[in-house]
Coordinates of C-alpha atoms and ligand atoms in Angstrom, one line a residue:
X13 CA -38.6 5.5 20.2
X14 CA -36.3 3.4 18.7
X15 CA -33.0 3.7 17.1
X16 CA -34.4 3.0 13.6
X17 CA -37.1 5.3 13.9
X18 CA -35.2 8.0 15.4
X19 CA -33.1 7.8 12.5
X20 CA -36.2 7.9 10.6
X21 CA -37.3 10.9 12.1
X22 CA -33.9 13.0 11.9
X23 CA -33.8 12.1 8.1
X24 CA -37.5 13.3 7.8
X25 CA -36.1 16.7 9.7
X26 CA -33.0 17.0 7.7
X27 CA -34.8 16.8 4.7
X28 CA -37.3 19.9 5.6
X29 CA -34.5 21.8 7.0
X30 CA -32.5 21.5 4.0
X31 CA -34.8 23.8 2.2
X32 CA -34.3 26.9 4.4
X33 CA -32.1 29.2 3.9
X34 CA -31.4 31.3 7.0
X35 CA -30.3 34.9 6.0
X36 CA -32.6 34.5 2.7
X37 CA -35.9 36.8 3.2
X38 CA -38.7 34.6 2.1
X39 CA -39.8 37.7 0.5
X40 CA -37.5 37.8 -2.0
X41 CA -38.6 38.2 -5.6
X42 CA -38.3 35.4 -8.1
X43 CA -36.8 35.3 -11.2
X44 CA -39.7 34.0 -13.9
X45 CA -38.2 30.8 -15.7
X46 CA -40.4 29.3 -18.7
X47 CA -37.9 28.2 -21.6
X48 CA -34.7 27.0 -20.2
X49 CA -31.4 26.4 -22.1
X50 CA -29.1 23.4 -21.4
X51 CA -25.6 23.6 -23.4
X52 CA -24.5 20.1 -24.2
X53 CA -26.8 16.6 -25.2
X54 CA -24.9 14.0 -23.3
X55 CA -25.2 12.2 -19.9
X56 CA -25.8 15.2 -18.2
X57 CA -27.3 17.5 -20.1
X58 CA -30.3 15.0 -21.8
X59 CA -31.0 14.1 -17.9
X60 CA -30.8 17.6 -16.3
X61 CA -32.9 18.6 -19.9
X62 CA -36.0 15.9 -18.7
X63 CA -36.3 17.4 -15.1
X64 CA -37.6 20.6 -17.2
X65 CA -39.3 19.0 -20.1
X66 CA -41.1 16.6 -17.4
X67 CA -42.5 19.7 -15.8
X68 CA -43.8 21.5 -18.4
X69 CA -41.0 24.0 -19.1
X70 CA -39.5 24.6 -22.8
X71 CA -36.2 23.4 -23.1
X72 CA -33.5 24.9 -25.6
X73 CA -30.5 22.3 -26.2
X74 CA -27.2 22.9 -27.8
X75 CA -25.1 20.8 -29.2
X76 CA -21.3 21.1 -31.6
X77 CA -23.1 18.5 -34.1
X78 CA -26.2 18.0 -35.6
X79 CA -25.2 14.3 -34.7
X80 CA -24.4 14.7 -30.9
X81 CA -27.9 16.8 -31.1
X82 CA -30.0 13.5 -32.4
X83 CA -28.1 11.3 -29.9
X84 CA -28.7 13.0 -27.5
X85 CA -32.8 13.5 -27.9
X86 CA -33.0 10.1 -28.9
X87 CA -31.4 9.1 -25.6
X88 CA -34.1 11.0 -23.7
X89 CA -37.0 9.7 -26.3
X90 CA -35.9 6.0 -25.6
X91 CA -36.4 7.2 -21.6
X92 CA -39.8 8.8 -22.2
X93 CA -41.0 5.6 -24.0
X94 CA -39.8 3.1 -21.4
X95 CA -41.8 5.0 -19.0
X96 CA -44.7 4.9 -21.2
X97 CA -43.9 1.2 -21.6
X98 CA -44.3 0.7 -18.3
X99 CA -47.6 2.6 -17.8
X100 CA -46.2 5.0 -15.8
X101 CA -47.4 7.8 -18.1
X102 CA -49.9 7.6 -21.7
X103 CA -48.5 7.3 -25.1
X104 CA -49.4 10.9 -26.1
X105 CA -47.4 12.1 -22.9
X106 CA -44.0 10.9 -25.2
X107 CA -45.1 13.1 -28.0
X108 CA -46.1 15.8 -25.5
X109 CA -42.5 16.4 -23.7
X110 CA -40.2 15.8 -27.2
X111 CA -42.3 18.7 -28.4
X112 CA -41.1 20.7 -25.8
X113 CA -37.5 20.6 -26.4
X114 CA -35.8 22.7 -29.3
X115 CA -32.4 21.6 -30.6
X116 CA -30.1 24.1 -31.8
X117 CA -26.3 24.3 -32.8
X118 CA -25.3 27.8 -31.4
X119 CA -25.3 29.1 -28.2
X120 CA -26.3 32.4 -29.3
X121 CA -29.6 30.9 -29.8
X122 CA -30.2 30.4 -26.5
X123 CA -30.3 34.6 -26.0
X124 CA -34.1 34.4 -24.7
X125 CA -33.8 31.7 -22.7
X126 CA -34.3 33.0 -18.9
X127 CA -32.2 29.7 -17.5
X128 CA -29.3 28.5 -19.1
X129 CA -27.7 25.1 -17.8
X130 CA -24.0 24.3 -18.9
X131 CA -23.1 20.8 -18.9
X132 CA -20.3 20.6 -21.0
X133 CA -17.2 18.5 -20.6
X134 CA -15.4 19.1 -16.8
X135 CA -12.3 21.1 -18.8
X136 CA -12.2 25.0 -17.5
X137 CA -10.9 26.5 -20.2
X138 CA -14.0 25.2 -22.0
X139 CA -16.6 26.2 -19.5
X140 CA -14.8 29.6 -19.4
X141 CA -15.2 30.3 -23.3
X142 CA -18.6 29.1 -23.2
X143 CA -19.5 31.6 -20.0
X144 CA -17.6 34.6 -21.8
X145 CA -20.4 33.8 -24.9
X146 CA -23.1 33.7 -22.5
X147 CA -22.3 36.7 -20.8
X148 CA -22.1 38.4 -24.3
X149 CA -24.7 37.0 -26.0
X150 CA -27.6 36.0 -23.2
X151 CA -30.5 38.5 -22.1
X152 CA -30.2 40.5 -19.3
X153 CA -31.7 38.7 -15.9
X154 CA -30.7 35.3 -16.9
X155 CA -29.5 32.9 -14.7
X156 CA -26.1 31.3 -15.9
X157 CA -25.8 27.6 -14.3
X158 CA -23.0 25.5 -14.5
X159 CA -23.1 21.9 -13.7
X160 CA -19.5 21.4 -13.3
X161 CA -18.7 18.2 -10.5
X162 CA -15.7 20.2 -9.0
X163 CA -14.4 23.3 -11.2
X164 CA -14.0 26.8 -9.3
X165 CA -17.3 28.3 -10.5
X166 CA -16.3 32.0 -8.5
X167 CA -13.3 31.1 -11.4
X168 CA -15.9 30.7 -14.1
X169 CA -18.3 33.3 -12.5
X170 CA -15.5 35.9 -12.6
X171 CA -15.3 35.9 -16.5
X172 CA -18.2 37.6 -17.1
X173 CA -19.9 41.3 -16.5
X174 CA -22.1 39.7 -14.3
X175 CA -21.2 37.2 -11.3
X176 CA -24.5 37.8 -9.5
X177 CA -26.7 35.8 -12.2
X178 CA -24.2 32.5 -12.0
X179 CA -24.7 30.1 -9.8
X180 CA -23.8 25.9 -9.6
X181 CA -26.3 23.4 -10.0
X182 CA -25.1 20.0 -9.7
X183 CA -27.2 17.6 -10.9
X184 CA -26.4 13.7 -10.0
X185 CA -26.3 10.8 -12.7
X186 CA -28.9 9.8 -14.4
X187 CA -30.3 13.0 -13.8
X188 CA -33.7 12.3 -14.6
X189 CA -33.4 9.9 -11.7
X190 CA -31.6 11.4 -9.1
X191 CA -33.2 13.2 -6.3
X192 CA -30.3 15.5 -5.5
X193 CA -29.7 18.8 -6.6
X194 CA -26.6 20.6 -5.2
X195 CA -27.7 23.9 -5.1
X196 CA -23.9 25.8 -5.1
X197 CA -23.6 29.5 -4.4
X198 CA -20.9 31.5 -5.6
X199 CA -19.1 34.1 -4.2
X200 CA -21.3 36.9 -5.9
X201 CA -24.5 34.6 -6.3
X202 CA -27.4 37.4 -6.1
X203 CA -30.0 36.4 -3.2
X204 CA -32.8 36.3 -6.0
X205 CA -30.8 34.0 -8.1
X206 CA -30.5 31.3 -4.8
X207 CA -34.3 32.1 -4.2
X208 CA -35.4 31.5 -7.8
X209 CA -33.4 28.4 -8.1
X210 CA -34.2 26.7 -4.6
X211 CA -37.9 27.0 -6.0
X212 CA -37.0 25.7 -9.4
X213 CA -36.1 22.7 -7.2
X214 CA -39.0 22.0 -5.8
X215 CA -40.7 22.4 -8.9
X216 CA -38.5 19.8 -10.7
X217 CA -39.1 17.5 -7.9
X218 CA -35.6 17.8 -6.4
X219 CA -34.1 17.8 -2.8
X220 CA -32.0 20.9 -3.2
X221 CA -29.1 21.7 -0.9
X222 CA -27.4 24.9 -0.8
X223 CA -23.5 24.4 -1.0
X224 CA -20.4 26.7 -1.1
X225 CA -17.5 26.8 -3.5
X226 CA -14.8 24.3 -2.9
X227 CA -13.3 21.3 -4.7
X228 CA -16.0 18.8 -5.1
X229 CA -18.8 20.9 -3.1
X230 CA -20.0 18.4 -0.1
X231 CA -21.1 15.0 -1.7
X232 CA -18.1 15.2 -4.4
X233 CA -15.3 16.4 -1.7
X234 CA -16.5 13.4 0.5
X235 CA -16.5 11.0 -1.8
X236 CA -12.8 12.3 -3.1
X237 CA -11.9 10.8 0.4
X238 CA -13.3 8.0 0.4
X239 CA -11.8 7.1 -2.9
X240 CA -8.7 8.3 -1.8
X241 CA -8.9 5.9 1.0
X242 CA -9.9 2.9 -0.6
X243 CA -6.7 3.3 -3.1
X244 CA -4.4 3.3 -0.4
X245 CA -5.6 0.1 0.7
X246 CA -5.0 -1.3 -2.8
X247 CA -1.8 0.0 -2.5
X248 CA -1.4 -2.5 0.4
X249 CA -2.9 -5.5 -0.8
X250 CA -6.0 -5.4 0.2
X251 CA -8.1 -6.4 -2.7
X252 CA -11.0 -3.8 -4.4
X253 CA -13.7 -6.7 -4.3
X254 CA -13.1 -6.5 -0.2
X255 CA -12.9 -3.1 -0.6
X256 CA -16.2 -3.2 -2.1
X257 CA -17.9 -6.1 0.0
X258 CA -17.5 -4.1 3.3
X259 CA -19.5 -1.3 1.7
X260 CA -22.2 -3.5 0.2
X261 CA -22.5 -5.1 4.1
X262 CA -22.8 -1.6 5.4
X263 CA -25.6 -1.2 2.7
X264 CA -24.1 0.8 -0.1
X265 CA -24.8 -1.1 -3.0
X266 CA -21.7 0.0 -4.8
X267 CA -18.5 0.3 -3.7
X268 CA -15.8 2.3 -5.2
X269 CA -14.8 -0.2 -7.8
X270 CA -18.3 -1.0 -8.7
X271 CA -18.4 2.3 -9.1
X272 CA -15.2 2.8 -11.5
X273 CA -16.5 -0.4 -13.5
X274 CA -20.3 1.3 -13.9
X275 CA -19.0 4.5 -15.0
X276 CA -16.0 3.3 -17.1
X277 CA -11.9 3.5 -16.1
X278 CA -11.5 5.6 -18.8
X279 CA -13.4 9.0 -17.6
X280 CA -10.4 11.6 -17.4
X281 CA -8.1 8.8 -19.7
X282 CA -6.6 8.4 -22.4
X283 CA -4.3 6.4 -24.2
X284 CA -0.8 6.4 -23.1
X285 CA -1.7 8.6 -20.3
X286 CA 0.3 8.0 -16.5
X287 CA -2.3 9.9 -14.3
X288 CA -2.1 9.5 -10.6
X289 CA -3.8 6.2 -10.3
X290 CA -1.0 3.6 -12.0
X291 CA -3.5 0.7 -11.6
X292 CA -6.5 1.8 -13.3
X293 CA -3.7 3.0 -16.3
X294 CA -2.7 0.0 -16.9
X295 CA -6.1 -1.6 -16.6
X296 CA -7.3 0.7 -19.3
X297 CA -4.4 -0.1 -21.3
X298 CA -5.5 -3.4 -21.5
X299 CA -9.0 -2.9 -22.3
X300 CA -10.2 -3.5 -19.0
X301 CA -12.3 -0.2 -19.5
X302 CA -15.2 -1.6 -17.3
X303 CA -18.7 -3.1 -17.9
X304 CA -18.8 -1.3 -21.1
X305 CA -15.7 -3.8 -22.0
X306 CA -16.7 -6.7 -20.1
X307 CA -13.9 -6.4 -17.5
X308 CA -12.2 -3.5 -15.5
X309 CA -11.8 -4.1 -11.6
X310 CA -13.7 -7.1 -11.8
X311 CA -13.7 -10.0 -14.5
X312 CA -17.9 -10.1 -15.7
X313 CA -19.6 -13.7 -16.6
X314 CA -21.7 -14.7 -18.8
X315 CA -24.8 -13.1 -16.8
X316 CA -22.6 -9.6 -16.4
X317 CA -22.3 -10.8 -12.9
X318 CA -18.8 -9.2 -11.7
X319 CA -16.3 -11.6 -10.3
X320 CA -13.1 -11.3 -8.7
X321 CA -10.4 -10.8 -10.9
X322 CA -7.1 -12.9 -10.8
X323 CA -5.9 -10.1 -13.9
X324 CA -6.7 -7.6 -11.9
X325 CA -5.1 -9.3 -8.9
X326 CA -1.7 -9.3 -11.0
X327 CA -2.1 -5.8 -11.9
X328 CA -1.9 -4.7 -8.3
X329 CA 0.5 -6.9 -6.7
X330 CA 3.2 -5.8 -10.3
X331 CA 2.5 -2.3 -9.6
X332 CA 2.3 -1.9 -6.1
X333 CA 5.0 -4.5 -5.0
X334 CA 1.9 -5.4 -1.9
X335 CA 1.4 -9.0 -1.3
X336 CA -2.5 -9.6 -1.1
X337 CA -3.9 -9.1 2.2
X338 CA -6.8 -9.8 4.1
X339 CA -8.3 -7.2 6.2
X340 CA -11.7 -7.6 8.7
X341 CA -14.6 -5.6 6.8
X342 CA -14.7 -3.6 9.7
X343 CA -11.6 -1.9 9.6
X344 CA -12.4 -1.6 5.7
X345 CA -14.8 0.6 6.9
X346 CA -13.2 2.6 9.1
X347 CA -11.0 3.4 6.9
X348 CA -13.0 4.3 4.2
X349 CA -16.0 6.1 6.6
X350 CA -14.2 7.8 9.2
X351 CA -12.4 10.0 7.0
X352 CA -15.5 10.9 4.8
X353 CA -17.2 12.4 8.6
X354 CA -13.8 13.9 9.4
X355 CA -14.0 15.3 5.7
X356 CA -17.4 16.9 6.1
X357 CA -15.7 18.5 9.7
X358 CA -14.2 20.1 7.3
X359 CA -16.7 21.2 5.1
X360 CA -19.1 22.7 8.0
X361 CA -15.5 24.6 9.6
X362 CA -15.1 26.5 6.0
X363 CA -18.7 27.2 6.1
X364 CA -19.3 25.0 3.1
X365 CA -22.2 24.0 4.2
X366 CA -25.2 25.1 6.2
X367 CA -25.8 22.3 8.5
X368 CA -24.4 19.2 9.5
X369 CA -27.8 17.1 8.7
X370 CA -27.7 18.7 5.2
X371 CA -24.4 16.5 4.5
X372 CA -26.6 13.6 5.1
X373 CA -29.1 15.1 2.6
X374 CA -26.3 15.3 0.1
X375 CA -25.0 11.6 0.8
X376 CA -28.4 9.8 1.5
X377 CA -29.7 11.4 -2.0
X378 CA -27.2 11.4 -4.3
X379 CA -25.2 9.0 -3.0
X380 CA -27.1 6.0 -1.4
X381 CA -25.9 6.4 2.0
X382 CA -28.1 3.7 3.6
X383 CA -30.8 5.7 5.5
X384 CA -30.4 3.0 8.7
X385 CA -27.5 4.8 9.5
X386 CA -29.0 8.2 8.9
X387 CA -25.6 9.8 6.6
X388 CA -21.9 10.2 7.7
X389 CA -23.1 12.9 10.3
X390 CA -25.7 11.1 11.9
X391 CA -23.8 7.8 11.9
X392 CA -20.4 9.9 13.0
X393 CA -23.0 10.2 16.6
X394 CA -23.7 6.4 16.3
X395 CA -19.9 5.8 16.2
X396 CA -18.9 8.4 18.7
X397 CA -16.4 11.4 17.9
X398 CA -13.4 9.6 19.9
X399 CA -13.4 6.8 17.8
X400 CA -13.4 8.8 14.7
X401 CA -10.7 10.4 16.4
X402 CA -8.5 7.4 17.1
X403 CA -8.5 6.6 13.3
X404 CA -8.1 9.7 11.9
X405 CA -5.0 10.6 13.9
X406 CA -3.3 7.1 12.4
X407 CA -4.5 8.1 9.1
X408 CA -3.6 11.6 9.7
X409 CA -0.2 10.0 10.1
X410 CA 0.5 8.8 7.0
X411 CA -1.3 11.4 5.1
X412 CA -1.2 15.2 6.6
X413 CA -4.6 15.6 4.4
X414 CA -6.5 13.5 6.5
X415 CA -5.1 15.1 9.6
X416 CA -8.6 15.0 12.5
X417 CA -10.2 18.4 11.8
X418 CA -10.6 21.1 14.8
X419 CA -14.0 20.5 15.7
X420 CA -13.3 16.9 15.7
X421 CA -11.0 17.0 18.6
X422 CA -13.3 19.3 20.1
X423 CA -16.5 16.6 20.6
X424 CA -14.1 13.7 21.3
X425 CA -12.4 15.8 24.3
X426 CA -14.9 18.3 25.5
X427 CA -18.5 16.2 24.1
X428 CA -21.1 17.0 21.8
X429 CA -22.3 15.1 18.8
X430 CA -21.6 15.6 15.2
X431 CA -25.4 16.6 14.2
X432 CA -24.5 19.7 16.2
X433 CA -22.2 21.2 14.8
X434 CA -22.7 25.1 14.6
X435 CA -19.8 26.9 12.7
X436 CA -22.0 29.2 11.3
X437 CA -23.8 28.5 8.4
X438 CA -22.5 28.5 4.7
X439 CA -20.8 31.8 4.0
X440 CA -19.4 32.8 0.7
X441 CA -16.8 35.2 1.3
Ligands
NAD16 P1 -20.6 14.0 -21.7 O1 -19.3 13.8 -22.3 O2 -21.6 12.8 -21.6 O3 -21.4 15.2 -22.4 C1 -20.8 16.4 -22.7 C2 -21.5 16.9 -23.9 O4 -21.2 18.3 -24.2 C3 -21.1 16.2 -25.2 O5 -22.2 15.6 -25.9 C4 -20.4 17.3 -26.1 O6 -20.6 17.1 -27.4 C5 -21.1 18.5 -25.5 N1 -20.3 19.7 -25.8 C6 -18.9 19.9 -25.6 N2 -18.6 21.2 -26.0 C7 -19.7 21.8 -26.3 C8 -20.0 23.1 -26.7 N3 -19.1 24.0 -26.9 N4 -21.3 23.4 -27.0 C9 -22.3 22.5 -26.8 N5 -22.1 21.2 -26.4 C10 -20.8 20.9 -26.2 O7 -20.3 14.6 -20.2 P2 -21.3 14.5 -18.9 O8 -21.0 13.2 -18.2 O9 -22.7 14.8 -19.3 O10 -20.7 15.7 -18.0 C11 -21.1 17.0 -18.3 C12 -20.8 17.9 -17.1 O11 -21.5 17.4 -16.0 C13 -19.3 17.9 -16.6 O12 -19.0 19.1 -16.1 C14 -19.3 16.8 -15.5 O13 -18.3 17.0 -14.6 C15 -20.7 17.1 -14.9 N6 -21.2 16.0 -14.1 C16 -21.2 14.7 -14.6 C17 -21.7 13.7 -13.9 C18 -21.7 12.3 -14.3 O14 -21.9 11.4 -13.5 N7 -21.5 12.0 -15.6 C19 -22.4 14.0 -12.7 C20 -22.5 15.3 -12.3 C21 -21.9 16.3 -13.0

């Protein structure tokens, strides 16, 4: 066999082993979901809303405003009819799904509703009130879901009478789209909850994968580090469209700052604000927003093609004091990628996880880790654990939160490969 199809072949595996859930008796009995609620009509919840109107379930949705309600269903009609457009699905199949879905303006009238999915803003003490009203108002049996990207949900979980019946599911943007479901278990999750709700999965179409509570789950906490990462470069002149090019060659096809310009500079800003990241402050300040404004990290021409921006490039250099600098694209990357394997290290020693290979699950579905290098796990084996090592401990350096995890020293000194990892399985307590 060759490399590319052995890699072929362990993502194939990964992908069947991500379903099973060692500990979890197959036998265990299902919760019976046919109208599901979703609280809040915006980019989440109109995506996560299709999955379920796609497959036949009724779908309750809740908006604050009869306005945020019509936005939001007309964002998922306009969807449905480009599908149709393209002859993916009849006419008639348009009119079929919209009549599934039920829009409301209270939560209390989602009572019946054997599913509910929260996908609210990320702000606690908002996901908190809304949970207290579910726990008071919602049947008993239903399964409370939150699709919060990072927030505590044993913290959400724990105000209400009944932890058992909440559980995470993290849906990935567009959610209509996106194969990934991060499937996360609380503290108290009930075994029929995680049974009914891996099967849900499948039924939706998704690739679920059971994660534990901690900031960012797997795919988010990764990515946190990479992001981290790539900012510190900034910081020393190395430029985001670099940053961003060494990616691309590796094959993602968006960097972090492609990223930031695709999903707008100004998620978690506002006006006047100093947040941690100085640059992309004063780049909203000035209007540089992102493709929504034309500009952001990059300059955009005529054709919305991003360019490299000499605004941008004064931005940087006035607040970081860094003359620009030029570093090879392959110590880009390991700098950005080492600390992402190191990171999920991490992830399988809390038992956040259940398996090494379902990291790569997480990062090749959600995330377009390019499947030739098989996810951070697989490709950590491709790279060998010592020379993860060597740039972990310089990182580590500089930055005790990047410091190489346990296991890490473990393979580079006594052997063994990343995909191996065995701490244990996920655990939740
Ligand atoms: P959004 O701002 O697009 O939508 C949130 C919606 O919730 C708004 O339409 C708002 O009117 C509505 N809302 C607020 N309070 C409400 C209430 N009390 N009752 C009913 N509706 C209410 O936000 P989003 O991007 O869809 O994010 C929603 C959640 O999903 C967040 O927790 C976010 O972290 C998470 N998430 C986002 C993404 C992403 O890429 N956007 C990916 C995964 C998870």
């Amino acid at each position: 066999m060759t490399h590319q199809e052995k890699t072929g072949a362990y993502i194939a595996d990964a992908g069947a082993r991500a379903w099973q859930v060692p500990g979890l008796d197959p036998a265990t009995p299902k919760r019976a979901i046919a109208t599901v609620g979703i609280i809040g009509a915006g980019t989440m919840g109109g995506g996560i809303a299709m999955n379920f109107a796609t497959a036949g379930f009724n779908v309750r949705i809740v908006e604050t405003a009869q306005a945020a309600l019509d936005r939001g269903l007309a964002v998922v009609r306009g969807n449905y009819q480009r599908s149709a457009d393209k002859g993916r699905f009849p006419q008639d199949e348009v009119e079929t799904r919209m009549a599934r879905f039920d829009g409301r303006l209270a939560i209390a009238d989602l009572a019946d509703c054997d599913l509910v999915i929260e996908a609210v803003f990320e702000d606690m003490d908002l996901k908190k009130t809304i949970f207290t009203e579910l726990d008071r108002v919602m049947k008993p049996g239903a399964i409370l879901a939150t699709n919060t990207s990072a927030l505590d949900i044993d913290e959400i979980a724990a105000v209400t009478e009944r932890p058992g019946d909440v559980i995470g599911l993290h849906f990935f943007s567009p959610a209509n789209v996106m194969k990934l479901l991060e499937i996360v278990r609380a503290r108290h999750t009930s075994e029929d909850v995680v049974a009914t709700c891996m099967d849900l999965a499948r039924t939706i179409n998704k690739i679920a994968v059971l994660v534990g509570v901690c900031p960012g789950f797997v795919g988010n906490r990764i990515l946190f580090a990479r992001q981290k990462q790539a900012n510190k470069l900034v910081y020393r002149g190395v430029m985001p469209w670099d940053v961003d090019a060494a990616l691309n060659a590796f094959g993602f096809k968006m960097g972090p700052f492609q990223m930031s310009d695709l999903a707008g500079l100004d998620i978690g800003w506002s006006k006047g604000a100093t947040t941690d990241n100085p640059i992309r402050d004063a780049l909203c300040e000035m209007d540089r927003r992102g493709q929504k404004t034309q500009a952001g990290y990059y300059d955009y021409d005529a054709a919305r093609r991003p360019v490299p921006s000499d605004v941008t490039a004064g931005v940087i250099r006035d607040i970081t004091g860094a003359e620009p600098s030029q570093m090879a694209s392959d110590d880009i990357l390991k700098t950005l990628i080492h600390p992402m394997i190191n990171e999920a290290v991490k992830i399988l020693e809390e038992n956040k996880a259940q398996r090494p290979s379902d990291v790569d699950v997480v990062w090749l579905n959600g995330y377009g880790w390019p499947p030739d290098s098989g996810g951070p796990m697989w490709y950590g084996d491709m790279v060998g654990a010592a020379e993860v090592l060597a740039t972990m401990e310089e990182l580590g350096r500089e930055d005790p939160e990047f410091a190489p995890a346990q296991t890490l020293r473990a393979l580079a000194s006594r052997g063994g490969s990343f995909t191996q990892i065995d701490t244990g399985g996920l655990k939740t307590d």
